[in-house]
PDB file of C-alpha atoms in Angstrom:
ATOM      1  CA  MET H 278     107.997  98.210  77.955  1.00 36.00           C
ATOM      2  CA  THR H 279     109.927  98.837  81.155  1.00 37.00           C
ATOM      3  CA  HIS H 280     110.323  95.968  83.579  1.00 40.00           C
ATOM      4  CA  VAL H 281     111.073  96.566  87.226  1.00 39.00           C
ATOM      5  CA  PRO H 282     112.607  94.022  89.563  1.00 45.00           C
ATOM      6  CA  ALA H 283     110.178  92.088  91.721  1.00 53.00           C
ATOM      7  CA  LEU H 284     109.972  92.911  95.395  1.00 62.00           C
ATOM      8  CA  PRO H 285     112.257  90.582  97.412  1.00 78.00           C
ATOM      9  CA  VAL H 286     110.343  87.844  99.214  1.00 78.00           C
ATOM     10  CA  ARG H 287     111.814  88.779 102.595  1.00 81.00           C
ATOM     11  CA  ARG H 288     110.644  92.374 102.198  1.00 85.00           C
ATOM     12  CA  GLY H 289     107.243  91.158 101.019  1.00 84.00           C
ATOM     13  CA  LEU H 290     106.892  89.103 104.209  1.00 85.00           C
ATOM     14  CA  ILE H 291     107.887  92.124 106.300  1.00 88.00           C
ATOM     15  CA  PHE H 292     105.287  94.239 104.477  1.00 89.00           C
ATOM     16  CA  VAL H 293     102.512  91.690 105.054  1.00 89.00           C
ATOM     17  CA  SER H 294     103.532  91.251 108.707  1.00 89.00           C
ATOM     18  CA  ALA H 295     103.516  95.018 109.274  1.00 91.00           C
ATOM     19  CA  ALA H 296     100.042  95.194 107.709  1.00 90.00           C
ATOM     20  CA  GLY H 297      98.776  92.532 110.115  1.00 88.00           C
ATOM     21  CA  ILE H 298     100.201  94.399 113.101  1.00 91.00           C
ATOM     22  CA  ALA H 299      98.646  97.687 111.968  1.00 92.00           C
ATOM     23  CA  TRP H 300      95.289  96.019 111.354  1.00 88.00           C
ATOM     24  CA  GLY H 301      95.417  94.648 114.906  1.00 87.00           C
ATOM     25  CA  THR H 302      94.868  98.187 116.202  1.00 90.00           C
ATOM     26  CA  GLY H 303      91.935  98.903 113.884  1.00 88.00           C
ATOM     27  CA  GLY H 304      89.302  96.858 115.679  1.00 85.00           C
ATOM     28  CA  ALA H 305      89.779  98.633 119.010  1.00 87.00           C
ATOM     29  CA  VAL H 306      89.713 102.040 117.296  1.00 90.00           C
ATOM     30  CA  GLY H 307      86.551 101.116 115.392  1.00 86.00           C
ATOM     31  CA  ASP H 308      84.881  99.971 118.601  1.00 84.00           C
ATOM     32  CA  PHE H 309      85.874 103.247 120.276  1.00 86.00           C
ATOM     33  CA  LEU H 310      84.320 105.176 117.390  1.00 87.00           C
ATOM     34  CA  ARG H 311      81.091 103.241 117.814  1.00 82.00           C
ATOM     35  CA  ARG H 312      80.953 104.121 121.502  1.00 80.00           C
ATOM     36  CA  ALA H 313      82.499 107.606 121.664  1.00 79.00           C
ATOM     37  CA  GLY H 314      81.466 108.887 118.242  1.00 77.00           C
ATOM     38  CA  ASP H 315      78.121 107.088 117.958  1.00 78.00           C
ATOM     39  CA  LEU H 316      79.049 105.907 114.451  1.00 85.00           C
ATOM     40  CA  SER H 317      77.647 102.797 112.798  1.00 87.00           C
ATOM     41  CA  PRO H 318      79.915 100.154 111.218  1.00 90.00           C
ATOM     42  CA  VAL H 319      78.961 101.555 107.788  1.00 92.00           C
ATOM     43  CA  ALA H 320      79.926 105.121 108.754  1.00 90.00           C
ATOM     44  CA  VAL H 321      83.226 104.005 110.316  1.00 90.00           C
ATOM     45  CA  THR H 322      84.127 102.065 107.183  1.00 92.00           C
ATOM     46  CA  PHE H 323      83.064 104.944 104.915  1.00 93.00           C
ATOM     47  CA  TRP H 324      85.381 107.451 106.624  1.00 93.00           C
ATOM     48  CA  ARG H 325      88.143 104.879 106.789  1.00 92.00           C
ATOM     49  CA  PHE H 326      87.957 104.481 103.012  1.00 93.00           C
ATOM     50  CA  VAL H 327      87.680 108.221 102.286  1.00 94.00           C
ATOM     51  CA  ILE H 328      90.770 109.077 104.352  1.00 94.00           C
ATOM     52  CA  GLY H 329      92.724 106.078 103.096  1.00 91.00           C
ATOM     53  CA  ALA H 330      91.896 106.851  99.464  1.00 91.00           C
ATOM     54  CA  ALA H 331      92.921 110.505  99.806  1.00 92.00           C
ATOM     55  CA  LEU H 332      96.278 109.563 101.313  1.00 91.00           C
ATOM     56  CA  LEU H 333      97.044 106.791  98.822  1.00 87.00           C
ATOM     57  CA  LEU H 334      96.083 108.932  95.829  1.00 87.00           C
ATOM     58  CA  GLY H 335      98.238 111.754  97.150  1.00 85.00           C
ATOM     59  CA  VAL H 336     101.243 109.463  97.580  1.00 80.00           C
ATOM     60  CA  THR H 337     100.665 107.882  94.169  1.00 74.00           C
ATOM     61  CA  PHE H 338     100.403 111.090  92.137  1.00 74.00           C
ATOM     62  CA  ILE H 339     102.639 113.430  94.122  1.00 73.00           C
ATOM     63  CA  GLY H 340     105.399 110.881  94.589  1.00 56.00           C
ATOM     64  CA  ARG H 341     105.465 109.880  90.921  1.00 57.00           C
ATOM     65  CA  PRO H 342     107.998 111.856  88.835  1.00 52.00           C
ATOM     66  CA  ALA H 343     106.297 114.223  86.388  1.00 50.00           C
ATOM     67  CA  GLY H 344     107.950 112.625  83.388  1.00 47.00           C
ATOM     68  CA  SER H 345     106.610 109.216  84.303  1.00 48.00           C
ATOM     69  CA  ARG H 346     102.977 110.192  84.766  1.00 48.00           C
ATOM     70  CA  ARG H 347     100.829 108.349  82.300  1.00 49.00           C
ATOM     71  CA  ALA H 348      97.580 109.357  80.745  1.00 43.00           C
ATOM     72  CA  ALA H 349      94.625 107.364  81.915  1.00 43.00           C
ATOM     73  CA  ASP H 350      94.531 104.035  80.151  1.00 46.00           C
ATOM     74  CA  PRO H 351      91.027 103.207  78.884  1.00 38.00           C
ATOM     75  CA  ARG H 352      91.886  99.558  79.348  1.00 46.00           C
ATOM     76  CA  ARG H 353      92.342 100.022  83.116  1.00 51.00           C
ATOM     77  CA  SER H 354      90.475  97.194  84.802  1.00 75.00           C
ATOM     78  CA  TRP H 355      87.664  99.070  86.491  1.00 82.00           C
ATOM     79  CA  ARG H 356      85.983  95.760  87.057  1.00 83.00           C
ATOM     80  CA  MET H 357      88.927  94.763  89.250  1.00 84.00           C
ATOM     81  CA  ILE H 358      88.771  98.104  91.092  1.00 87.00           C
ATOM     82  CA  LEU H 359      85.022  97.748  91.709  1.00 90.00           C
ATOM     83  CA  ALA H 360      85.462  94.151  92.835  1.00 89.00           C
ATOM     84  CA  LEU H 361      88.251  95.057  95.261  1.00 89.00           C
ATOM     85  CA  GLY H 362      86.312  98.057  96.557  1.00 91.00           C
ATOM     86  CA  THR H 363      83.156  96.021  97.105  1.00 93.00           C
ATOM     87  CA  THR H 364      84.893  93.117  98.839  1.00 93.00           C
ATOM     88  CA  MET H 365      86.872  95.470 101.092  1.00 91.00           C
ATOM     89  CA  ALA H 366      83.700  97.376 101.996  1.00 93.00           C
ATOM     90  CA  VAL H 367      81.736  94.219 102.823  1.00 94.00           C
ATOM     91  CA  SER H 368      84.647  92.812 104.829  1.00 93.00           C
ATOM     92  CA  GLN H 369      85.099  95.956 106.927  1.00 92.00           C
ATOM     93  CA  VAL H 370      81.415  96.637 107.586  1.00 93.00           C
ATOM     94  CA  ALA H 371      80.848  93.011 108.602  1.00 94.00           C
ATOM     95  CA  TYR H 372      83.963  93.103 110.802  1.00 91.00           C
ATOM     96  CA  PHE H 373      82.860  96.187 112.745  1.00 91.00           C
ATOM     97  CA  ALA H 374      79.349  94.724 113.024  1.00 91.00           C
ATOM     98  CA  ALA H 375      80.873  91.543 114.483  1.00 89.00           C
ATOM     99  CA  ILE H 376      82.815  93.653 117.004  1.00 86.00           C
ATOM    100  CA  ALA H 377      79.604  95.404 118.056  1.00 85.00           C
ATOM    101  CA  GLU H 378      78.006  92.003 118.700  1.00 84.00           C
ATOM    102  CA  SER H 379      80.901  89.974 120.158  1.00 77.00           C
ATOM    103  CA  GLY H 380      83.679  92.347 121.170  1.00 77.00           C
ATOM    104  CA  VAL H 381      87.055  93.109 119.596  1.00 79.00           C
ATOM    105  CA  ALA H 382      89.029  90.007 120.566  1.00 73.00           C
ATOM    106  CA  LEU H 383      86.483  87.307 119.755  1.00 73.00           C
ATOM    107  CA  ALA H 384      85.291  88.906 116.505  1.00 79.00           C
ATOM    108  CA  THR H 385      88.881  89.312 115.289  1.00 80.00           C
ATOM    109  CA  MET H 386      89.811  85.758 116.221  1.00 76.00           C
ATOM    110  CA  ILE H 387      86.827  84.224 114.412  1.00 76.00           C
ATOM    111  CA  ALA H 388      87.254  86.339 111.281  1.00 80.00           C
ATOM    112  CA  MET H 389      90.988  85.769 111.010  1.00 77.00           C
ATOM    113  CA  GLY H 390      90.706  82.095 111.956  1.00 71.00           C
ATOM    114  CA  VAL H 391      88.268  81.288 109.148  1.00 75.00           C
ATOM    115  CA  ASN H 392      90.056  83.442 106.570  1.00 77.00           C
ATOM    116  CA  PRO H 393      93.056  81.134 105.858  1.00 74.00           C
ATOM    117  CA  LEU H 394      90.678  78.275 105.076  1.00 74.00           C
ATOM    118  CA  PHE H 395      88.769  80.391 102.541  1.00 80.00           C
ATOM    119  CA  VAL H 396      91.999  81.660 100.975  1.00 77.00           C
ATOM    120  CA  ALA H 397      93.617  78.228 100.809  1.00 74.00           C
ATOM    121  CA  ALA H 398      90.514  76.666  99.227  1.00 75.00           C
ATOM    122  CA  GLY H 399      90.016  79.552  96.813  1.00 78.00           C
ATOM    123  CA  GLY H 400      93.688  79.693  95.869  1.00 72.00           C
ATOM    124  CA  ARG H 401      93.673  75.994  95.076  1.00 70.00           C
ATOM    125  CA  LEU H 402      90.398  76.018  93.121  1.00 73.00           C
ATOM    126  CA  LEU H 403      90.595  79.407  91.363  1.00 69.00           C
ATOM    127  CA  LEU H 404      94.285  80.277  91.056  1.00 62.00           C
ATOM    128  CA  GLY H 405      95.805  76.813  90.910  1.00 65.00           C
ATOM    129  CA  GLU H 406      98.022  77.463  93.936  1.00 64.00           C
ATOM    130  CA  ARG H 407      99.439  74.205  95.217  1.00 68.00           C
ATOM    131  CA  LEU H 408      99.590  73.796  98.960  1.00 65.00           C
ATOM    132  CA  SER H 409     102.967  72.501 100.053  1.00 70.00           C
ATOM    133  CA  ARG H 410     103.357  70.374 103.156  1.00 74.00           C
ATOM    134  CA  ALA H 411     104.600  73.461 104.992  1.00 71.00           C
ATOM    135  CA  ALA H 412     101.541  75.445 103.897  1.00 69.00           C
ATOM    136  CA  LYS H 413      99.152  72.726 105.053  1.00 73.00           C
ATOM    137  CA  THR H 414     100.975  72.462 108.374  1.00 78.00           C
ATOM    138  CA  GLY H 415     100.999  76.230 108.808  1.00 73.00           C
ATOM    139  CA  VAL H 416      97.297  76.657 108.047  1.00 73.00           C
ATOM    140  CA  GLY H 417      96.365  73.790 110.354  1.00 78.00           C
ATOM    141  CA  ALA H 418      98.509  75.131 113.195  1.00 80.00           C
ATOM    142  CA  ALA H 419      97.135  78.646 112.697  1.00 73.00           C
ATOM    143  CA  VAL H 420      93.515  77.504 112.856  1.00 76.00           C
ATOM    144  CA  ALA H 421      94.258  75.369 115.935  1.00 82.00           C
ATOM    145  CA  GLY H 422      95.999  78.299 117.608  1.00 76.00           C
ATOM    146  CA  LEU H 423      93.072  80.608 116.939  1.00 70.00           C
ATOM    147  CA  ALA H 424      90.620  78.004 118.230  1.00 76.00           C
ATOM    148  CA  MET H 425      92.623  77.951 121.464  1.00 78.00           C
ATOM    149  CA  LEU H 426      92.659  81.759 121.582  1.00 65.00           C
ATOM    150  CA  ALA H 427      88.882  81.872 121.121  1.00 66.00           C
ATOM    151  CA  GLY H 428      88.375  79.212 123.782  1.00 64.00           C
ATOM    152  CA  GLY H 429      88.706  81.649 126.658  1.00 58.00           C
ATOM    153  CA  PRO H 430      86.279  84.084 128.184  1.00 54.00           C
ATOM    154  CA  GLY H 431      84.257  86.186 125.812  1.00 54.00           C
ATOM    155  CA  GLU H 432      80.764  87.082 124.711  1.00 56.00           C
ATOM    156  CA  PHE H 433      79.708  84.612 122.040  1.00 58.00           C
ATOM    157  CA  SER H 434      76.965  85.791 119.717  1.00 71.00           C
ATOM    158  CA  ALA H 435      75.581  83.855 116.784  1.00 75.00           C
ATOM    159  CA  ALA H 436      75.044  87.127 114.905  1.00 84.00           C
ATOM    160  CA  GLY H 437      78.575  88.253 115.739  1.00 83.00           C
ATOM    161  CA  ALA H 438      80.015  84.949 114.538  1.00 81.00           C
ATOM    162  CA  GLY H 439      78.001  85.218 111.326  1.00 87.00           C
ATOM    163  CA  TYR H 440      79.261  88.732 110.650  1.00 91.00           C
ATOM    164  CA  ALA H 441      82.829  87.592 111.352  1.00 87.00           C
ATOM    165  CA  VAL H 442      82.549  84.697 108.884  1.00 86.00           C
ATOM    166  CA  LEU H 443      81.086  87.049 106.248  1.00 94.00           C
ATOM    167  CA  SER H 444      84.000  89.429 106.860  1.00 93.00           C
ATOM    168  CA  ALA H 445      86.449  86.559 106.431  1.00 87.00           C
ATOM    169  CA  ALA H 446      84.830  85.426 103.185  1.00 91.00           C
ATOM    170  CA  ALA H 447      84.944  88.932 101.675  1.00 93.00           C
ATOM    171  CA  TYR H 448      88.510  89.434 102.882  1.00 87.00           C
ATOM    172  CA  ALA H 449      89.540  86.132 101.296  1.00 87.00           C
ATOM    173  CA  ALA H 450      87.944  87.209  98.011  1.00 88.00           C
ATOM    174  CA  MET H 451      89.928  90.458  98.155  1.00 84.00           C
ATOM    175  CA  THR H 452      93.153  88.543  98.793  1.00 79.00           C
ATOM    176  CA  LEU H 453      92.510  86.169  95.900  1.00 81.00           C
ATOM    177  CA  LEU H 454      91.540  88.988  93.530  1.00 79.00           C
ATOM    178  CA  SER H 455      94.680  90.984  94.298  1.00 70.00           C
ATOM    179  CA  GLY H 456      96.842  87.890  93.990  1.00 62.00           C
ATOM    180  CA  ALA H 457      95.263  86.697  90.724  1.00 51.00           C
ATOM    181  CA  LYS H 458      98.090  88.281  88.728  1.00 42.00           C
ATOM    182  CA  ARG H 459     100.436  85.527  89.762  1.00 45.00           C
ATOM    183  CA  SER H 460      98.288  82.970  87.952  1.00 40.00           C
ATOM    184  CA  GLY H 461      98.266  85.025  84.760  1.00 39.00           C
ATOM    185  CA  ARG H 462      94.503  85.532  84.972  1.00 38.00           C
ATOM    186  CA  ALA H 463      94.588  89.276  85.571  1.00 37.00           C
ATOM    187  CA  ASP H 464      95.869  91.841  83.113  1.00 37.00           C
ATOM    188  CA  ARG H 465      98.706  94.219  83.937  1.00 38.00           C
ATOM    189  CA  GLU H 466      96.419  97.161  84.626  1.00 36.00           C
ATOM    190  CA  GLY H 467      94.379  95.066  87.061  1.00 35.00           C
ATOM    191  CA  GLU H 468      97.319  94.467  89.357  1.00 42.00           C
ATOM    192  CA  ALA H 469      96.915  95.768  92.889  1.00 45.00           C
ATOM    193  CA  ARG H 470      99.390  98.607  92.641  1.00 56.00           C
ATOM    194  CA  GLY H 471      99.173 101.832  94.621  1.00 61.00           C
ATOM    195  CA  ASP H 472      96.759 103.653  92.314  1.00 75.00           C
ATOM    196  CA  THR H 473      94.508 100.611  91.935  1.00 78.00           C
ATOM    197  CA  VAL H 474      94.297 100.170  95.702  1.00 81.00           C
ATOM    198  CA  ALA H 475      93.478 103.867  96.139  1.00 85.00           C
ATOM    199  CA  TRP H 476      90.727 103.808  93.514  1.00 88.00           C
ATOM    200  CA  SER H 477      89.361 100.641  95.112  1.00 89.00           C
ATOM    201  CA  PHE H 478      88.899 102.610  98.326  1.00 91.00           C
ATOM    202  CA  VAL H 479      87.107 105.308  96.325  1.00 92.00           C
ATOM    203  CA  ALA H 480      84.801 102.675  94.835  1.00 93.00           C
ATOM    204  CA  GLY H 481      84.108 101.227  98.264  1.00 93.00           C
ATOM    205  CA  ALA H 482      83.361 104.666  99.723  1.00 93.00           C
ATOM    206  CA  VAL H 483      80.943 105.470  96.888  1.00 93.00           C
ATOM    207  CA  CYS H 484      79.112 102.191  97.488  1.00 92.00           C
ATOM    208  CA  LEU H 485      78.831 102.937 101.210  1.00 93.00           C
ATOM    209  CA  LEU H 486      77.878 106.622 100.964  1.00 92.00           C
ATOM    210  CA  PRO H 487      74.080 106.145 100.545  1.00 91.00           C
ATOM    211  CA  LEU H 488      73.995 103.752 103.504  1.00 89.00           C
ATOM    212  CA  ALA H 489      76.115 106.083 105.626  1.00 87.00           C
ATOM    213  CA  LEU H 490      73.909 109.089 104.817  1.00 87.00           C
ATOM    214  CA  ALA H 491      70.801 107.117 105.702  1.00 84.00           C
ATOM    215  CA  ASP H 492      72.115 106.729 109.251  1.00 77.00           C
ATOM    216  CA  ARG H 493      74.655 109.146 110.751  1.00 77.00           C
ATOM    217  CA  VAL H 494      77.801 110.007 108.844  1.00 79.00           C
ATOM    218  CA  LEU H 495      79.417 112.537 111.224  1.00 79.00           C
ATOM    219  CA  PRO H 496      80.793 111.764 114.707  1.00 75.00           C
ATOM    220  CA  SER H 497      78.659 112.890 117.627  1.00 73.00           C
ATOM    221  CA  GLY H 498      78.082 111.626 121.140  1.00 66.00           C
ATOM    222  CA  GLY H 499      80.357 112.085 124.119  1.00 68.00           C
ATOM    223  CA  ASP H 500      83.678 113.154 122.597  1.00 75.00           C
ATOM    224  CA  PRO H 501      83.509 114.294 118.929  1.00 76.00           C
ATOM    225  CA  LEU H 502      87.132 115.553 118.965  1.00 81.00           C
ATOM    226  CA  ALA H 503      88.513 112.218 120.154  1.00 85.00           C
ATOM    227  CA  ALA H 504      86.318 110.467 117.585  1.00 84.00           C
ATOM    228  CA  THR H 505      87.650 112.704 114.800  1.00 86.00           C
ATOM    229  CA  LEU H 506      91.272 112.036 115.811  1.00 90.00           C
ATOM    230  CA  SER H 507      90.514 108.315 115.973  1.00 91.00           C
ATOM    231  CA  LEU H 508      89.048 108.430 112.469  1.00 91.00           C
ATOM    232  CA  ALA H 509      92.235 110.110 111.241  1.00 93.00           C
ATOM    233  CA  TYR H 510      94.351 107.366 112.811  1.00 95.00           C
ATOM    234  CA  LEU H 511      92.092 104.663 111.392  1.00 93.00           C
ATOM    235  CA  GLY H 512      92.400 106.122 107.897  1.00 92.00           C
ATOM    236  CA  ILE H 513      96.171 106.593 108.073  1.00 93.00           C
ATOM    237  CA  VAL H 514      97.706 103.589 109.865  1.00 94.00           C
ATOM    238  CA  PRO H 515      95.395 100.532 109.605  1.00 91.00           C
ATOM    239  CA  THR H 516      94.102 101.649 106.189  1.00 91.00           C
ATOM    240  CA  ALA H 517      96.393 103.641 103.863  1.00 89.00           C
ATOM    241  CA  LEU H 518      99.644 102.306 105.318  1.00 91.00           C
ATOM    242  CA  ALA H 519      98.511  98.758 106.075  1.00 90.00           C
ATOM    243  CA  TYR H 520      96.650  98.077 102.822  1.00 84.00           C
ATOM    244  CA  GLY H 521      99.448  99.634 100.783  1.00 84.00           C
ATOM    245  CA  LEU H 522     101.982  97.323 102.453  1.00 87.00           C
ATOM    246  CA  PHE H 523      99.685  94.302 102.172  1.00 84.00           C
ATOM    247  CA  PHE H 524      99.024  94.638  98.455  1.00 80.00           C
ATOM    248  CA  ALA H 525     102.710  95.323  97.783  1.00 82.00           C
ATOM    249  CA  GLY H 526     103.653  92.187  99.695  1.00 83.00           C
ATOM    250  CA  LEU H 527     101.079  90.101  97.810  1.00 77.00           C
ATOM    251  CA  GLY H 528     103.165  90.697  94.682  1.00 74.00           C
ATOM    252  CA  VAL H 529     105.660  88.096  95.892  1.00 77.00           C
ATOM    253  CA  VAL H 530     103.953  86.265  98.771  1.00 77.00           C
ATOM    254  CA  SER H 531     101.325  83.601  98.082  1.00 73.00           C
ATOM    255  CA  GLY H 532      97.759  84.260  99.173  1.00 68.00           C
ATOM    256  CA  THR H 533      97.746  81.335 101.614  1.00 68.00           C
ATOM    257  CA  THR H 534     100.960  82.464 103.290  1.00 74.00           C
ATOM    258  CA  ALA H 535      99.730  86.067 103.486  1.00 76.00           C
ATOM    259  CA  ALA H 536      96.466  84.904 105.063  1.00 71.00           C
ATOM    260  CA  VAL H 537      98.410  83.133 107.806  1.00 71.00           C
ATOM    261  CA  VAL H 538     101.033  85.838 108.358  1.00 77.00           C
ATOM    262  CA  VAL H 539      98.385  88.528 108.902  1.00 77.00           C
ATOM    263  CA  LEU H 540      97.089  86.411 111.766  1.00 73.00           C
ATOM    264  CA  LEU H 541      99.420  88.679 113.698  1.00 80.00           C
ATOM    265  CA  GLU H 542      96.323  90.896 113.751  1.00 80.00           C
ATOM    266  CA  PRO H 543      94.424  88.924 116.430  1.00 75.00           C
ATOM    267  CA  LEU H 544      97.605  88.667 118.487  1.00 77.00           C
ATOM    268  CA  VAL H 545      97.924  92.448 118.476  1.00 85.00           C
ATOM    269  CA  ALA H 546      94.200  92.818 119.193  1.00 79.00           C
ATOM    270  CA  GLY H 547      94.575  90.429 122.121  1.00 72.00           C
ATOM    271  CA  ALA H 548      97.558  92.355 123.476  1.00 78.00           C
ATOM    272  CA  ILE H 549      95.583  95.609 123.277  1.00 81.00           C
ATOM    273  CA  GLY H 550      92.745  93.949 125.151  1.00 70.00           C
ATOM    274  CA  VAL H 551      95.055  92.785 127.949  1.00 71.00           C
ATOM    275  CA  ILE H 552      97.235  95.892 128.264  1.00 79.00           C
ATOM    276  CA  LEU H 553      94.722  98.674 127.588  1.00 76.00           C
ATOM    277  CA  LEU H 554      91.270  97.192 128.161  1.00 67.00           C
ATOM    278  CA  GLY H 555      91.986  95.075 131.222  1.00 68.00           C
ATOM    279  CA  GLU H 556      91.108  91.747 129.619  1.00 62.00           C
ATOM    280  CA  HIS H 557      92.738  88.510 130.802  1.00 66.00           C
ATOM    281  CA  LEU H 558      94.195  85.593 128.851  1.00 64.00           C
ATOM    282  CA  THR H 559      93.959  82.026 130.109  1.00 73.00           C
ATOM    283  CA  PRO H 560      96.847  79.540 129.834  1.00 79.00           C
ATOM    284  CA  LEU H 561      94.984  77.953 126.889  1.00 79.00           C
ATOM    285  CA  GLN H 562      94.885  81.284 125.080  1.00 70.00           C
ATOM    286  CA  LEU H 563      98.568  81.924 125.766  1.00 73.00           C
ATOM    287  CA  ALA H 564      99.382  78.503 124.285  1.00 81.00           C
ATOM    288  CA  GLY H 565      97.220  79.328 121.285  1.00 76.00           C
ATOM    289  CA  GLY H 566      99.120  82.566 120.741  1.00 71.00           C
ATOM    290  CA  ALA H 567     102.422  80.704 120.843  1.00 77.00           C
ATOM    291  CA  LEU H 568     101.119  78.148 118.314  1.00 81.00           C
ATOM    292  CA  LEU H 569      99.919  80.954 116.070  1.00 72.00           C
ATOM    293  CA  MET H 570     103.335  82.613 116.119  1.00 70.00           C
ATOM    294  CA  ALA H 571     104.934  79.268 115.282  1.00 77.00           C
ATOM    295  CA  ALA H 572     102.603  78.924 112.271  1.00 74.00           C
ATOM    296  CA  VAL H 573     103.532  82.408 111.032  1.00 68.00           C
ATOM    297  CA  TYR H 574     107.234  81.584 111.387  1.00 69.00           C
ATOM    298  CA  ARG H 575     106.788  78.241 109.595  1.00 72.00           C
ATOM    299  CA  LEU H 576     105.002  79.830 106.638  1.00 66.00           C
ATOM    300  CA  GLY H 577     107.537  82.638 106.422  1.00 65.00           C
ATOM    301  CA  ARG H 578     110.469  80.214 106.270  1.00 68.00           C
ATOM    302  CA  ALA H 579     108.701  78.119 103.630  1.00 69.00           C
ATOM    303  CA  GLU H 580     107.997  81.207 101.499  1.00 61.00           C
ATOM    304  CA  LEU H 581     111.630  82.331 101.669  1.00 61.00           C
ATOM    305  CA  ALA H 582     112.785  78.861 100.653  1.00 65.00           C
ATOM    306  CA  ALA H 583     110.365  78.772  97.705  1.00 61.00           C
ATOM    307  CA  GLY H 584     111.530  82.113  96.314  1.00 54.00           C
ATOM    308  CA  PRO H 585     109.452  84.852  94.679  1.00 50.00           C
ATOM    309  CA  ALA H 586     105.881  83.938  93.856  1.00 45.00           C
ATOM    310  CA  GLY H 587     105.190  83.980  90.206  1.00 42.00           C
ATOM    311  CA  GLU H 588     108.863  84.101  89.267  1.00 41.00           C
ATOM    312  CA  GLY H 589     109.277  84.021  85.549  1.00 35.00           C
ATOM    313  CA  ASP H 590     105.694  85.009  84.796  1.00 34.00           C
ATOM    314  CA  GLY H 591     106.676  88.159  82.962  1.00 31.00           C
ATOM    315  CA  ARG H 592     105.378  90.447  85.691  1.00 30.00           C
ATOM    316  CA  ALA H 593     106.253  94.086  85.002  1.00 29.00           C
TER     317      ALA H 593
END
């Protein structure tokens, strides 16, 4: 059996950080699609998954040398694929529903603020991940920073907050599932590699198709062309590229650290709100952003010092 070297931790952190930055643009695009394309959160997520799956499958099968292509393995963990697809679908639909209720900035801040707590608790209880002092400090600082970011002006909605928490819970489940390999509780074929991620998007799209058809699956409204181009961007950058980088980075970065590093997402969402949407940040929110960046830096340094996650576990 061929073994390949593990991804360097530094590169894994860069991958996860890039995913967070790309995801930061997704909320604004999804909100634009709701307004300009008259698409529901289910329809937006459905097209996001369809486009992302097509791109990832194309990269996986076209980029793989012909001699290395393997026949389908009947032992492939379709349960893992279905679980990842379902959790990603629930997370995204709930996220766009939260945006519709509370706006891009506040929905993103709540969802991403709660997520590290779910991941840290789940990683400790389910995967046996031990939280170092640096991890505890980083998670605490990240949550405090996001609380400060959310403390400014914004439309608070109980329904929006509920959707955001549901999105965070599903996202945490996805993170823990894809990182389960480091604990030795997932088989080799269940690892979140490129083809598994792509098929997870297919599974999620299939689950969402009946719901999307029951409403409106094609863009309409004021500017269908702009909506179509926005869907293409949403499927390419914050989906195929971002999820591919995120799952690759999770091969060497712990789930708790990844959950904090991708908090770059609300920072990017906040910057888009200020620069493009004319929103304003208070001094409290600016301080919260600085604290959040400090937490990301702290976790990144701790991860580099600890070395590759799962080192010596026989990962192929």
